[in-house]
XYZ file of C-alpha atoms in Angstrom:
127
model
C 21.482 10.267 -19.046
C 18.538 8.553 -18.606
C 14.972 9.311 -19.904
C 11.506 8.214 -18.888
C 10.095 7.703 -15.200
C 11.595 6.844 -12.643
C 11.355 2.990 -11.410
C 9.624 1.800 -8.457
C 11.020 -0.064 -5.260
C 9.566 -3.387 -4.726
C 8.831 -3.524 -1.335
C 7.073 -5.305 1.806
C 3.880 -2.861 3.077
C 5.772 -3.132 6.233
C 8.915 -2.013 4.958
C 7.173 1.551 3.878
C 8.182 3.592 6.429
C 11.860 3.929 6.351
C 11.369 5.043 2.688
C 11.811 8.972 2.365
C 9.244 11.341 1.219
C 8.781 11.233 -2.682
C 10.374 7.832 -3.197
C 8.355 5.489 -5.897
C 7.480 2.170 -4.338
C 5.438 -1.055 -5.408
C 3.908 -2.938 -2.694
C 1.056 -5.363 -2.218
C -1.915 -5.011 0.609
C -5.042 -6.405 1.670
C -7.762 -3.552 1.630
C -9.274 -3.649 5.217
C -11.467 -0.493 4.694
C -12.011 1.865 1.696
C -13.754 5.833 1.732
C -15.121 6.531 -1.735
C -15.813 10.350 0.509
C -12.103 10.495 0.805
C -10.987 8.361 -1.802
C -8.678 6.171 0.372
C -7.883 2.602 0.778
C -6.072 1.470 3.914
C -4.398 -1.786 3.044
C -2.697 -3.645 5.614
C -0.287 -7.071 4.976
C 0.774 -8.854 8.690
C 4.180 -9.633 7.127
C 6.065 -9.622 9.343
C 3.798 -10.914 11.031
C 4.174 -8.618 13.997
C 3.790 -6.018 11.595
C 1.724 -2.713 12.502
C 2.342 -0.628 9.587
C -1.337 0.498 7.310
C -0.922 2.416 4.125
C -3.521 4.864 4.015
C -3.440 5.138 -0.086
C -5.052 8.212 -1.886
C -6.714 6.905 -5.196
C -8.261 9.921 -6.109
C -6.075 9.807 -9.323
C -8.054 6.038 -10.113
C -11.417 6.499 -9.179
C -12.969 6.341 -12.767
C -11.316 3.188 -12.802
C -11.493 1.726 -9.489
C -14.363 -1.498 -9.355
C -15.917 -3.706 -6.440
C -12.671 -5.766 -6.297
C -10.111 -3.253 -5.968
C -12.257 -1.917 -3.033
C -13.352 -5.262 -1.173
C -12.496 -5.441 1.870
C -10.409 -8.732 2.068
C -9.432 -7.865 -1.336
C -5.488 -8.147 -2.272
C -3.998 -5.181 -4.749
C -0.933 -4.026 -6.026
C 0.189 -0.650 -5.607
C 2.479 1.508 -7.575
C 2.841 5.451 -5.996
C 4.759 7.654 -4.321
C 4.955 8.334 -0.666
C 3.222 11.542 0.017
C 3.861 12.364 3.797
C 6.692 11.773 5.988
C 5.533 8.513 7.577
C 3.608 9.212 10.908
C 4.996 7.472 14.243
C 1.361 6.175 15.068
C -2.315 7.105 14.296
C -5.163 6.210 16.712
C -7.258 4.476 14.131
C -10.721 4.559 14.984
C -11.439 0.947 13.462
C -9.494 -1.248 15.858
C -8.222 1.657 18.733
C -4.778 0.376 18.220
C -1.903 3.235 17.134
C 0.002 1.696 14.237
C 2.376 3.386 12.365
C 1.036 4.813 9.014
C 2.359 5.674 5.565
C 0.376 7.913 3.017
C 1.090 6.790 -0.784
C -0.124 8.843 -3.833
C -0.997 5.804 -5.794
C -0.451 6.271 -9.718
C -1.313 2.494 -10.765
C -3.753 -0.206 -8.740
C -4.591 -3.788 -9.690
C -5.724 -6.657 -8.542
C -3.404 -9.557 -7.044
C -5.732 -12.096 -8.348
C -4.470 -15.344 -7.313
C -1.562 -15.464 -5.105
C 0.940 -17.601 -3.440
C 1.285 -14.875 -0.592
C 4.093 -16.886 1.127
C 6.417 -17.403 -1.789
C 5.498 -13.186 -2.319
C 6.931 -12.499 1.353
C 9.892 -15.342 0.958
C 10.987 -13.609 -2.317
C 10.990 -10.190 -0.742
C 11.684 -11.246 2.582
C 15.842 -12.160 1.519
């Protein structure tokens, strides 16, 4: 029997969706907009690069430790958390008008990327 917490998926941001409610997943994301009201980041990673899928990630757990560049838009972080909400077909989102499909993530850890060879990231988890 094992003890301890469970381990998180490794995942593309696009690949989010067709995890189930409750599942622990790591994924990276470039922040394009952040709501210290609502204490949500909406990251977004174009890989593929078709890809519509935003997280919409609640770090209300974080914010005492949340700085400028975990925030910044432009800004890549890693995420650790669980998926909250059945993943939503599409949301208008008022930022671009578009309806992309959405997934909401309790995050539990959040760090920055710092530098990053995003196309070896996406060729390693891409296979």
């Amino acid at each position: 029997m094992a003890h301890g917490p469970v381990p998180s998926r490794l995942t593309l941001l696009a690949s989010l969706p067709s995890f189930d409610w409750g599942t622990k997943v790591r994924f990276l994301g470039c922040v394009t907009s952040y709501s210290a009201a609502a204490g949500r980041l909406v990251l977004e990673h174009d890989c593929p690069k078709s890809c519509q899928v935003k997280a919409w990630v609640d770090v209300r757990l974080l914010l005492e430790k949340l700085t400028f560049e975990h925030t910044a838009v432009g800004q890549w972080v890693n995420v650790i958390g669980y998926i909250t909400l059945k993943p939503q077909a599409s949301r208008k989102h008022a930022q671009d008008g578009l309806d992309r499909s959405t997934v909401d993530v309790q995050a539990l850890m959040l760090w920055s990327a710092g530098p990053l060879d995003i196309e070896r990231y996406e060729t390693c988890l891409s296979r």
